[in-house]
């Protein structure tokens, strides 16, 4: 008997360390009083100064994902990046990144043991309307699990197709810092 996985979504994870330099640059872009009082989520759109090596690293890995992992011909182009600093209570609801081909997250400051909530990717097979009847799950598999929580830690980069729905549950601690990136074909 053969069981063949068909059309699985590739997820790529790699490591890179730029935390201290990145946080130093990030602190220049926020006003601590506004960040604490008005919004549990601080967002900075665009690239951080003096962190070009991070953006080059992510672009290089997105290119690797396209050519080596997915076997496609062509170059990627970063069309969007923003930094999120999440405080206690922050929820980033389920979403996709429309008009993009790949989405990436870099975990600048991230520790689940401190209460930082993980990135959760919804299972597209489980979420579909076919089959319309749901059997009771007896063991977790890639097809029976409602979602997937990638094994991420601080300093990890994750890249996946932009049409995979993903979210961050309610934050149980302060100061999770992530950077998000979107790529299209150049």
CSV table of C-alpha atoms in Angstrom, one decimal:
chain,number,residue,atom,x,y,z
A,1,UNK,CA,0.0,0.0,0.0
A,2,UNK,CA,1.2,3.5,-0.8
A,3,UNK,CA,-0.1,6.8,0.7
A,4,UNK,CA,1.1,9.7,-1.3
A,5,UNK,CA,1.1,13.3,0.0
A,6,UNK,CA,-0.3,15.5,-2.7
A,7,UNK,CA,0.1,19.2,-2.9
A,8,UNK,CA,1.4,19.8,0.6
A,9,UNK,CA,2.3,23.4,1.4
A,10,UNK,CA,6.0,23.9,2.0
A,11,UNK,CA,7.1,25.7,5.2
A,12,UNK,CA,10.7,26.8,5.4
A,13,UNK,CA,12.5,27.6,8.8
A,14,UNK,CA,16.0,29.0,9.2
A,15,UNK,CA,18.0,30.9,11.9
A,16,UNK,CA,19.6,34.3,12.0
A,17,UNK,CA,20.7,36.5,14.9
A,18,UNK,CA,20.3,40.3,14.7
A,19,UNK,CA,18.2,40.9,17.9
A,20,UNK,CA,20.3,43.5,19.6
A,21,UNK,CA,20.9,45.7,16.5
A,22,UNK,CA,17.3,45.4,15.4
A,23,UNK,CA,15.8,46.3,18.8
A,24,UNK,CA,18.2,49.3,19.0
A,25,UNK,CA,16.9,50.5,15.6
A,26,UNK,CA,13.3,49.8,16.6
A,27,UNK,CA,13.5,51.9,19.8
A,28,UNK,CA,14.2,54.9,17.6
A,29,UNK,CA,10.9,54.5,15.9
A,30,UNK,CA,8.4,54.3,18.8
A,31,UNK,CA,7.2,56.6,21.6
A,32,UNK,CA,7.0,54.4,24.7
A,33,UNK,CA,4.1,56.3,26.2
A,34,UNK,CA,1.9,56.0,23.1
A,35,UNK,CA,2.9,52.3,22.7
A,36,UNK,CA,1.8,51.5,26.3
A,37,UNK,CA,-1.4,53.5,26.5
A,38,UNK,CA,-3.1,53.6,23.2
A,39,UNK,CA,-2.4,50.3,21.4
A,40,UNK,CA,-1.2,46.9,22.5
A,41,UNK,CA,0.4,46.5,19.0
A,42,UNK,CA,3.0,48.9,17.7
A,43,UNK,CA,3.6,48.6,13.9
A,44,UNK,CA,6.4,50.1,11.9
A,45,UNK,CA,6.0,49.9,8.1
A,46,UNK,CA,9.1,49.7,6.1
A,47,UNK,CA,12.7,48.7,6.7
A,48,UNK,CA,14.7,49.4,9.8
A,49,UNK,CA,17.8,51.5,9.2
A,50,UNK,CA,21.1,49.7,9.5
A,51,UNK,CA,19.5,46.2,9.3
A,52,UNK,CA,20.0,45.6,5.6
A,53,UNK,CA,21.7,42.3,6.3
A,54,UNK,CA,18.4,41.0,7.7
A,55,UNK,CA,16.4,42.0,4.6
A,56,UNK,CA,19.1,40.6,2.4
A,57,UNK,CA,19.1,37.3,4.3
A,58,UNK,CA,15.3,37.0,4.1
A,59,UNK,CA,15.3,37.8,0.4
A,60,UNK,CA,18.0,35.2,-0.2
A,61,UNK,CA,16.0,32.5,1.7
A,62,UNK,CA,12.7,33.4,-0.1
A,63,UNK,CA,14.6,33.0,-3.4
A,64,UNK,CA,15.9,29.6,-2.1
A,65,UNK,CA,12.3,28.7,-1.2
A,66,UNK,CA,11.1,29.5,-4.7
A,67,UNK,CA,13.9,27.8,-6.7
A,68,UNK,CA,15.1,25.0,-4.6
A,69,UNK,CA,12.2,24.0,-2.4
A,70,UNK,CA,9.3,24.7,-4.8
A,71,UNK,CA,11.3,24.1,-8.0
A,72,UNK,CA,10.1,27.3,-9.7
A,73,UNK,CA,12.1,29.5,-12.1
A,74,UNK,CA,12.2,33.2,-11.5
A,75,UNK,CA,13.3,35.8,-8.9
A,76,UNK,CA,11.5,37.2,-5.9
A,77,UNK,CA,10.9,40.8,-5.0
A,78,UNK,CA,10.1,42.0,-1.4
A,79,UNK,CA,7.1,44.3,-1.8
A,80,UNK,CA,6.2,44.9,1.9
A,81,UNK,CA,7.8,44.6,5.3
A,82,UNK,CA,6.7,45.8,8.7
A,83,UNK,CA,7.7,45.3,12.3
A,84,UNK,CA,5.2,44.4,15.1
A,85,UNK,CA,5.9,44.8,18.8
A,86,UNK,CA,3.1,43.1,20.6
A,87,UNK,CA,2.1,43.8,24.2
A,88,UNK,CA,-0.1,41.8,26.6
A,89,UNK,CA,-3.5,41.1,25.2
A,90,UNK,CA,-2.6,41.6,21.5
A,91,UNK,CA,-4.5,39.4,19.1
A,92,UNK,CA,-3.6,39.2,15.4
A,93,UNK,CA,-6.7,37.5,13.9
A,94,UNK,CA,-6.6,34.9,11.1
A,95,UNK,CA,-5.5,36.4,7.8
A,96,UNK,CA,-3.7,35.9,4.6
A,97,UNK,CA,-1.4,38.2,2.7
A,98,UNK,CA,-3.3,39.0,-0.6
A,99,UNK,CA,-1.3,40.0,-3.7
A,100,UNK,CA,1.8,38.2,-2.5
A,101,UNK,CA,3.2,34.8,-3.3
A,102,UNK,CA,5.3,34.2,-0.2
A,103,UNK,CA,5.0,35.5,3.4
A,104,UNK,CA,7.8,35.4,5.9
A,105,UNK,CA,8.1,36.1,9.6
A,106,UNK,CA,11.3,36.7,11.5
A,107,UNK,CA,11.0,36.2,15.3
A,108,UNK,CA,13.2,39.0,16.7
A,109,UNK,CA,12.1,38.6,20.3
A,110,UNK,CA,10.1,35.5,21.0
A,111,UNK,CA,9.8,33.1,23.9
A,112,UNK,CA,6.7,31.0,24.5
A,113,UNK,CA,7.9,30.2,28.0
A,114,UNK,CA,7.4,34.0,28.8
A,115,UNK,CA,3.9,34.0,27.4
A,116,UNK,CA,4.6,35.1,23.8
A,117,UNK,CA,2.0,33.4,21.7
A,118,UNK,CA,3.0,31.3,18.7
A,119,UNK,CA,2.4,31.8,15.1
A,120,UNK,CA,-0.5,29.4,14.1
A,121,UNK,CA,-1.1,28.3,10.6
A,122,UNK,CA,-4.6,27.1,9.8
A,123,UNK,CA,-4.8,23.7,8.0
A,124,UNK,CA,-6.3,24.4,4.5
A,125,UNK,CA,-7.5,20.8,4.2
A,126,UNK,CA,-9.3,20.9,7.6
A,127,UNK,CA,-10.8,24.3,6.9
A,128,UNK,CA,-12.3,23.2,3.5
A,129,UNK,CA,-15.9,22.4,3.0
A,130,UNK,CA,-15.1,19.1,1.3
A,131,UNK,CA,-15.8,16.7,2.8
A,132,UNK,CA,-18.8,18.3,4.4
A,133,UNK,CA,-18.9,15.8,7.2
A,134,UNK,CA,-16.3,15.8,9.9
A,135,UNK,CA,-15.2,12.6,11.5
A,136,UNK,CA,-14.0,12.7,15.1
A,137,UNK,CA,-10.2,12.8,15.2
A,138,UNK,CA,-8.5,9.9,17.0
A,139,UNK,CA,-4.9,11.0,16.3
A,140,UNK,CA,-3.3,14.2,15.1
A,141,UNK,CA,-2.1,14.1,11.5
A,142,UNK,CA,-1.5,16.8,8.8
A,143,UNK,CA,-5.0,16.2,7.6
A,144,UNK,CA,-6.9,15.8,10.9
A,145,UNK,CA,-5.4,18.7,12.9
A,146,UNK,CA,-7.2,22.1,12.8
A,147,UNK,CA,-4.0,24.0,12.7
A,148,UNK,CA,-0.2,23.8,12.8
A,149,UNK,CA,2.1,25.5,15.2
A,150,UNK,CA,5.6,25.6,13.7
A,151,UNK,CA,8.4,24.9,16.1
A,152,UNK,CA,9.8,28.5,16.2
A,153,UNK,CA,12.1,30.1,18.6
A,154,UNK,CA,13.8,33.5,18.9
A,155,UNK,CA,16.0,34.2,15.9
A,156,UNK,CA,14.0,32.0,13.5
A,157,UNK,CA,12.7,32.9,10.1
A,158,UNK,CA,9.7,31.1,8.7
A,159,UNK,CA,8.6,31.3,5.0
A,160,UNK,CA,5.3,29.9,3.6
A,161,UNK,CA,2.9,30.5,0.8
A,162,UNK,CA,1.0,33.8,1.3
A,163,UNK,CA,-2.4,32.2,0.9
A,164,UNK,CA,-2.0,30.1,4.0
A,165,UNK,CA,-4.3,31.6,6.7
A,166,UNK,CA,-2.3,32.3,9.9
A,167,UNK,CA,-2.7,34.2,13.2
A,168,UNK,CA,-1.2,35.0,16.6
A,169,UNK,CA,-3.5,34.1,19.5
A,170,UNK,CA,-4.0,36.4,22.5
A,171,UNK,CA,-0.6,37.6,23.8
A,172,UNK,CA,0.0,36.6,27.4
A,173,UNK,CA,3.2,38.8,27.9
A,174,UNK,CA,4.7,42.0,26.6
A,175,UNK,CA,7.3,42.7,23.9
A,176,UNK,CA,7.0,39.9,21.3
A,177,UNK,CA,8.8,41.5,18.3
A,178,UNK,CA,8.3,40.0,14.8
A,179,UNK,CA,9.0,41.3,11.3
A,180,UNK,CA,6.8,40.3,8.5
A,181,UNK,CA,7.7,40.2,4.8
A,182,UNK,CA,5.8,39.7,1.5
A,183,UNK,CA,7.3,38.6,-1.8
A,184,UNK,CA,6.1,38.4,-5.4
A,185,UNK,CA,7.7,37.4,-8.6
A,186,UNK,CA,10.1,40.0,-9.9
